[in-house]
Short mmCIF file of N, CA and C in Angstrom, two decimals:
data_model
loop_
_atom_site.label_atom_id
_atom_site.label_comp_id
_atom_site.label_asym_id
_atom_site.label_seq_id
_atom_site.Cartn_x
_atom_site.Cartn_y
_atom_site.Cartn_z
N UNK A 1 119.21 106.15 53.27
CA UNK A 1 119.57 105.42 54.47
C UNK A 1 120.97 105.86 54.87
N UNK A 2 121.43 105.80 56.14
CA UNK A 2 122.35 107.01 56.92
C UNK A 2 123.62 105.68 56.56
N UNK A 3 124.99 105.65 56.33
CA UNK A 3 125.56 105.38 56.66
C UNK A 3 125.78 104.47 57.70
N UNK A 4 126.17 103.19 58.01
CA UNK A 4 126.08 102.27 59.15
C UNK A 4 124.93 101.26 59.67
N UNK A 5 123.89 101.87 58.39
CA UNK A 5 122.56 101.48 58.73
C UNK A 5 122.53 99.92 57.06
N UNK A 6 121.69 99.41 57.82
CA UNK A 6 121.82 98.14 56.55
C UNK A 6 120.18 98.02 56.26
N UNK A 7 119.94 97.49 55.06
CA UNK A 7 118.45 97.21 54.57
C UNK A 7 118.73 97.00 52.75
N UNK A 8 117.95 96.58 52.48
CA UNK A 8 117.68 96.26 50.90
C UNK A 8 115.94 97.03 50.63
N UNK A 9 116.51 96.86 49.37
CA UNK A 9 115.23 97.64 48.57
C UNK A 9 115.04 97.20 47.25
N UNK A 10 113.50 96.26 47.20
CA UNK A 10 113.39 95.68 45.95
C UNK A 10 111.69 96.13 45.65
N UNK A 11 111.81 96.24 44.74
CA UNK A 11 110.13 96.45 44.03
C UNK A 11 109.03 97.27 44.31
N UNK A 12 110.40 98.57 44.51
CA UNK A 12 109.77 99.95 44.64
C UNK A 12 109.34 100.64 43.35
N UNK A 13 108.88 101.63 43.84
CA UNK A 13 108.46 102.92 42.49
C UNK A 13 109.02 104.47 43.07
N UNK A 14 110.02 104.79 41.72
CA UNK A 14 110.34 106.04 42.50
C UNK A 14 109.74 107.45 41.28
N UNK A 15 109.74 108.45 41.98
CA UNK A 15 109.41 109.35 41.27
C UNK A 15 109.76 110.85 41.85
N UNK A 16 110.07 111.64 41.13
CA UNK A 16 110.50 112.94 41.81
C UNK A 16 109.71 114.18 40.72
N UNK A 17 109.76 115.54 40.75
CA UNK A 17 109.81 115.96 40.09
C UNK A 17 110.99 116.94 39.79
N UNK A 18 111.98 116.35 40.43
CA UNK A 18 113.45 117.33 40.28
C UNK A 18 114.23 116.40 39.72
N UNK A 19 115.86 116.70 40.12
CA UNK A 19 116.76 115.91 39.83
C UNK A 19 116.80 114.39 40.56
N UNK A 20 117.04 113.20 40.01
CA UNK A 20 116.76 111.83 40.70
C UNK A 20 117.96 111.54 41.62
N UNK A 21 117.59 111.64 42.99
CA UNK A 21 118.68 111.16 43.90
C UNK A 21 118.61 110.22 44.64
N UNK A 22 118.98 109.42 45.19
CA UNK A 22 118.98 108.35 46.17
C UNK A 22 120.07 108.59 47.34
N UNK A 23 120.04 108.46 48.39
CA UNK A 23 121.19 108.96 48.88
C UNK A 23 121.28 107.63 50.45
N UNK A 24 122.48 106.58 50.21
CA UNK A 24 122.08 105.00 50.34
C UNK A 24 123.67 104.99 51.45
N UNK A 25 123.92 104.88 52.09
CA UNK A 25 124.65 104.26 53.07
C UNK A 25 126.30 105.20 53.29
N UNK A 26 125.89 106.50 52.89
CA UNK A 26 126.72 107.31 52.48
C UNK A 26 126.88 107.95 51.07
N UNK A 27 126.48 106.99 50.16
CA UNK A 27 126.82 107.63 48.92
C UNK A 27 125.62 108.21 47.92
N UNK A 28 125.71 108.72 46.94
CA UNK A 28 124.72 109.30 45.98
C UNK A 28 124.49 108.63 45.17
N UNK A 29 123.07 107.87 44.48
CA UNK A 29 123.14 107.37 43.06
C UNK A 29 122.06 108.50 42.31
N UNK A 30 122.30 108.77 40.99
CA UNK A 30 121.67 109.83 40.40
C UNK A 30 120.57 109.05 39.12
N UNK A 31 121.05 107.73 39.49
CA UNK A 31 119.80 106.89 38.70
C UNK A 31 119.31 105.59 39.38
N UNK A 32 118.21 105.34 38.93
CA UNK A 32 117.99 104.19 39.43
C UNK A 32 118.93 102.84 38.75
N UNK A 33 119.29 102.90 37.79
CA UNK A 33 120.00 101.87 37.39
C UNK A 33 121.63 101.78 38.03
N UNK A 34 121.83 103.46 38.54
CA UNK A 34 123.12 103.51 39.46
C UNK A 34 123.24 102.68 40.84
N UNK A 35 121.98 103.03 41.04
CA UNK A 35 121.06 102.15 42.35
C UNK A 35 121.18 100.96 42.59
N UNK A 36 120.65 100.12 41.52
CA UNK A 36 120.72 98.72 41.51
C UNK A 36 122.41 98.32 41.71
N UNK A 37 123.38 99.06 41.42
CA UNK A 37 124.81 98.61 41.73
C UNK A 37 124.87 98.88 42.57
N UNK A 38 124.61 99.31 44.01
CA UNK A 38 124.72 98.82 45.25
C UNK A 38 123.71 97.53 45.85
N UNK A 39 123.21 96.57 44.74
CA UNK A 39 122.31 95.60 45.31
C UNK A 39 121.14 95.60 45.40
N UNK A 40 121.06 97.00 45.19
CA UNK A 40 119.47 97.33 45.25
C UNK A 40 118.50 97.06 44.43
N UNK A 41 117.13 96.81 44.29
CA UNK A 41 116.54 97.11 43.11
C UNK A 41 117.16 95.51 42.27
N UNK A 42 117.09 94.89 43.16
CA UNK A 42 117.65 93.50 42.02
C UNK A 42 117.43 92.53 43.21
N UNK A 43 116.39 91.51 42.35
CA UNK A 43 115.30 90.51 43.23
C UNK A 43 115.47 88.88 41.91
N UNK A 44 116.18 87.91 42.80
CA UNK A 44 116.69 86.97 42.21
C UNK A 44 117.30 86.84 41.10
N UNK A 45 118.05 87.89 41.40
CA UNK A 45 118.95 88.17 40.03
C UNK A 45 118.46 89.19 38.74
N UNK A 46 117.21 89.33 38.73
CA UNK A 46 116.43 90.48 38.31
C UNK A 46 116.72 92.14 38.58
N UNK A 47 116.45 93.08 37.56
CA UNK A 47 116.13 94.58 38.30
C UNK A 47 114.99 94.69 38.16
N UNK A 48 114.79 94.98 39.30
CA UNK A 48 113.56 95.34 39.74
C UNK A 48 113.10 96.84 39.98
N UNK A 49 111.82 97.15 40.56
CA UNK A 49 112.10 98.47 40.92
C UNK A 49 111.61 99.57 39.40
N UNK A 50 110.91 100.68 39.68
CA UNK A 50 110.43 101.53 38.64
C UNK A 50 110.74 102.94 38.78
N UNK A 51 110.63 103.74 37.91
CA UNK A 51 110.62 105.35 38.01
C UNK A 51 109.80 105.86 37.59
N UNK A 52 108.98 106.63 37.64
CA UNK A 52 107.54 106.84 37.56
C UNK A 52 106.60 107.49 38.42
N UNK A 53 105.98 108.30 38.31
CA UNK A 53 104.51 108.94 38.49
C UNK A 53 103.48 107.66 38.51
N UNK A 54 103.20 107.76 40.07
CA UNK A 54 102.82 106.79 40.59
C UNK A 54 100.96 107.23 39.97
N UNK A 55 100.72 108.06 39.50
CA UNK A 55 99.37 108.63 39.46
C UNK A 55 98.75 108.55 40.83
N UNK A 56 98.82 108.90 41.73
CA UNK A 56 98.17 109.18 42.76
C UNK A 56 96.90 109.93 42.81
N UNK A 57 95.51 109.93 43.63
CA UNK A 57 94.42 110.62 43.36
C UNK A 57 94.74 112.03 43.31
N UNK A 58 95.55 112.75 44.44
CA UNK A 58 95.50 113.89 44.59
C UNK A 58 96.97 114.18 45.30
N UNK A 59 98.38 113.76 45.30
CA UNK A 59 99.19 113.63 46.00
C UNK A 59 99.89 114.94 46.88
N UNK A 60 99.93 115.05 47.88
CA UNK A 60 100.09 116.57 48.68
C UNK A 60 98.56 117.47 49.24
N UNK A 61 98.07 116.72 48.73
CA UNK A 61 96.51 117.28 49.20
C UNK A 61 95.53 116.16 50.30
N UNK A 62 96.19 115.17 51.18
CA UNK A 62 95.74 114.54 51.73
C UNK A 62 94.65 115.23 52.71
N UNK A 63 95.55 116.80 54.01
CA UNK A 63 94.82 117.16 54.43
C UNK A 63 95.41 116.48 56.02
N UNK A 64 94.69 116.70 56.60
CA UNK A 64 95.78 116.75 58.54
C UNK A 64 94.83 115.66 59.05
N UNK A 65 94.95 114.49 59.60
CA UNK A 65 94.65 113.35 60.43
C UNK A 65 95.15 114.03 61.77
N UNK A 66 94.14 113.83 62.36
CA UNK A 66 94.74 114.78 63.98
C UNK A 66 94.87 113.25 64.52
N UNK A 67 94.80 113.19 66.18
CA UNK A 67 94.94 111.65 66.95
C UNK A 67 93.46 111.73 66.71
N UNK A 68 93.42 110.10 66.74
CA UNK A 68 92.08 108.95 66.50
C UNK A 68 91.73 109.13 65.15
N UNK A 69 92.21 110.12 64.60
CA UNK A 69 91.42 110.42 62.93
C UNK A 69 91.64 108.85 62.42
N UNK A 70 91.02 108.72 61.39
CA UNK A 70 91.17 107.72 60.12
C UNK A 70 91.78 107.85 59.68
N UNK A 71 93.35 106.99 59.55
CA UNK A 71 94.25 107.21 58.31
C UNK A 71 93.30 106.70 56.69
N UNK A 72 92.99 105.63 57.19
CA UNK A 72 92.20 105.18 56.18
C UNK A 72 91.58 106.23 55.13
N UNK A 73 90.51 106.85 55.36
CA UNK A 73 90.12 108.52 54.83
C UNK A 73 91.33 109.36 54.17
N UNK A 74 92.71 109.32 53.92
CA UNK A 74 93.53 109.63 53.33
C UNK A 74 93.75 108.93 51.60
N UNK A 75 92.22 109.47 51.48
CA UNK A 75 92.05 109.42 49.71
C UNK A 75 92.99 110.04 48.40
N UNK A 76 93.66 111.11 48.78
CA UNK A 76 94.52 111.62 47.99
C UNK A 76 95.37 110.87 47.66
N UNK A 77 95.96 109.30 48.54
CA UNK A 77 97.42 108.84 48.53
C UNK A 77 96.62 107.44 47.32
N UNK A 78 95.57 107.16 47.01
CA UNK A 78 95.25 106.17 46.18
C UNK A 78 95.35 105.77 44.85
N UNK A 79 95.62 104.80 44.23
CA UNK A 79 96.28 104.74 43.14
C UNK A 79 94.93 105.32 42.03
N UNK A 80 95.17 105.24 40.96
CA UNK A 80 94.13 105.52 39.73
C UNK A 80 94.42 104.83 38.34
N UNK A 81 93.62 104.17 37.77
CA UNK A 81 94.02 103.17 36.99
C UNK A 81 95.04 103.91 36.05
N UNK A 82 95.73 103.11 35.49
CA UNK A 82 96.99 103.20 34.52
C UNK A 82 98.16 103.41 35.67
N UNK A 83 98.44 103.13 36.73
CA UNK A 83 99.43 103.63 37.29
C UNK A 83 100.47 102.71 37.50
N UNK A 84 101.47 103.03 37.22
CA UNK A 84 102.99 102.05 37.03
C UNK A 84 102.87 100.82 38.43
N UNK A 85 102.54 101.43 39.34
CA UNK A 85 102.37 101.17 40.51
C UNK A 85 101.74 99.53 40.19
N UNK A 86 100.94 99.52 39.35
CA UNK A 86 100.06 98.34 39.39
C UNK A 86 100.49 96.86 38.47
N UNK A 87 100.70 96.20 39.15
CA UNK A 87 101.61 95.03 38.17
C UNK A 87 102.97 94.73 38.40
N UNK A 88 103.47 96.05 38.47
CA UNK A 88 104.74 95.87 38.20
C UNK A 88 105.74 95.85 39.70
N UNK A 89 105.20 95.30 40.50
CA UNK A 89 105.96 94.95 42.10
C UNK A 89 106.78 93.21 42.12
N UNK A 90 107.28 93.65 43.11
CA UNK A 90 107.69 91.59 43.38
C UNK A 90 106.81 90.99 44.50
N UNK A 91 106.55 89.81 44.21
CA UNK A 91 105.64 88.86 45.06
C UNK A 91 106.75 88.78 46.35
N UNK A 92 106.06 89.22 47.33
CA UNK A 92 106.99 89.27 48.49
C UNK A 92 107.12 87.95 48.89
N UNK A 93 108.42 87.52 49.71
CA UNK A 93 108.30 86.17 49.94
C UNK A 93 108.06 85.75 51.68
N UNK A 94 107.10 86.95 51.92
CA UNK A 94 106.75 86.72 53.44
C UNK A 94 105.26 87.30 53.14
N UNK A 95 104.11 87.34 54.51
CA UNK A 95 102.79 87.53 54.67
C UNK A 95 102.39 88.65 54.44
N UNK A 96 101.80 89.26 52.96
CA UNK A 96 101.72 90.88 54.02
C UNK A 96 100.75 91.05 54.79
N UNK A 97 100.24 90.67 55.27
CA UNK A 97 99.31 90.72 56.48
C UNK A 97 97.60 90.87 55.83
N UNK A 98 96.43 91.06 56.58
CA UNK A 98 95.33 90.50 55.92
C UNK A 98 95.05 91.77 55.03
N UNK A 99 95.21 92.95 55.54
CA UNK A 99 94.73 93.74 54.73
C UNK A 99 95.76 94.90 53.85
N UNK A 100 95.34 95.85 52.84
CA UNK A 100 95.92 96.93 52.45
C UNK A 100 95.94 97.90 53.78
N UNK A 101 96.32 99.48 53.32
CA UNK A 101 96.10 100.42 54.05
C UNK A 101 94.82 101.50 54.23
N UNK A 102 93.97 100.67 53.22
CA UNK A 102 92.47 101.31 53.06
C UNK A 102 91.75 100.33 53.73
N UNK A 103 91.99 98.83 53.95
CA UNK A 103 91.07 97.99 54.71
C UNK A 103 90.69 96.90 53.68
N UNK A 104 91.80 97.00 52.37
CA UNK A 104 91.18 95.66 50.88
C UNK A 104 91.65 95.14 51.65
N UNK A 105 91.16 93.49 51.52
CA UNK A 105 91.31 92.31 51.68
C UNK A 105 92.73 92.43 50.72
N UNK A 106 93.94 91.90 51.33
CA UNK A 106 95.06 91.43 50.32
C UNK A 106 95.21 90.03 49.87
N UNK A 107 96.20 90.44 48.74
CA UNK A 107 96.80 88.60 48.09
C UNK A 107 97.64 88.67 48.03
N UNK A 108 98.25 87.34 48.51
CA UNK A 108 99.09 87.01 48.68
C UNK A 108 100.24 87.10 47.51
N UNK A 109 99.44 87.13 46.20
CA UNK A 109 99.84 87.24 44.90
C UNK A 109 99.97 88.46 44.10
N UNK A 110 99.72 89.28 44.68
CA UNK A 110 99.63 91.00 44.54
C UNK A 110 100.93 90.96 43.78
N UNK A 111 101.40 91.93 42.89
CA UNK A 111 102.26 92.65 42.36
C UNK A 111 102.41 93.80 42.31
N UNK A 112 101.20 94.40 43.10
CA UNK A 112 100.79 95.83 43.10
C UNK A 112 102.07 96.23 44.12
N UNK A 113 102.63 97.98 43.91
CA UNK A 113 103.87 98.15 44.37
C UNK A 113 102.77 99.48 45.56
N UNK A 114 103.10 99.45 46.87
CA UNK A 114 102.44 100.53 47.80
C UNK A 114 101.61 100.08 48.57
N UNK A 115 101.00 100.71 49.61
CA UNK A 115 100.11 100.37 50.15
C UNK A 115 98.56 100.58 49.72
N UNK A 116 98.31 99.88 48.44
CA UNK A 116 96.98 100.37 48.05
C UNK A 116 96.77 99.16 47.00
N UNK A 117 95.96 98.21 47.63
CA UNK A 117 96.04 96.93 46.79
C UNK A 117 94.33 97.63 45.93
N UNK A 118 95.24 98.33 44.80
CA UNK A 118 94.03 98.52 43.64
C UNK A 118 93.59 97.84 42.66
N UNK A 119 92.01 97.52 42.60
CA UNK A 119 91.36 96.14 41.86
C UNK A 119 90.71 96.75 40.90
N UNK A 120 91.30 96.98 39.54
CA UNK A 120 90.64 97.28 38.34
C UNK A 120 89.06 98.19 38.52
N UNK A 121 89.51 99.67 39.48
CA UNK A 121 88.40 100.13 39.41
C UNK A 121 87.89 100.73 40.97
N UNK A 122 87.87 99.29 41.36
CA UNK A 122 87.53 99.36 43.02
C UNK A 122 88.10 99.71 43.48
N UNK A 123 88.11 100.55 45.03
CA UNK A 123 88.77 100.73 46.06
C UNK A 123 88.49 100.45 47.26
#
């Protein structure tokens, strides 16, 4: 986030396969726990927030949605069981609206971290 710009960030999942950077209102953090000392990544006094290989189906291999395509049909971006992703989010304290980004029915109670409310299996 650019300098001058304001937002928080809680009960993400990050993952790279290089060096770990964040780069937050001007400055650099090179960990996530560097992170959380700008506020981040810390949800009622908690740290929050993961690092991790989200296991994704196929990640970089989604493939080109032209206009009207189906985002939905963007199977590569879906979680696969064992993935950090699952459990380990914060219960947001607003609606997320009725559905995931595949069309699940959501809960309100989800902990799941992304747009992919994954149900032991189902998609």
């Amino acid at each position: 986030m650019p300098a001058g710009y304001d937002g928080k960030f809680f009960g993400n999942l990050y993952h790279t396969t290089k060096e770990f950077k964040i780069n937050y209102k001007g400055s650099t953090y090179d960990s996530l726990s560097a992170f959380r000392n700008s506020g981040n990544e810390i949800y009622q006094t908690l740290p929050v927030g993961y690092e991790g290989d989200a296991l994704l189906t196929n990640p970089g291999n989604g493939g080109t949605i032209g206009f009207g395509g189906e985002l939905t049909s963007l199977e590569a971006y879906k979680l696969n069981e064992g993935s950090p992703a699952l459990n380990n989010g914060v219960i947001l304290p607003f609606d997320p609206g009725a559905s995931d980004f595949y069309g699940n029915k959501t809960d309100a109670s989800s902990r799941n971290i992304g747009a992919h409310l994954f149900k032991g299996g189902s998609f």
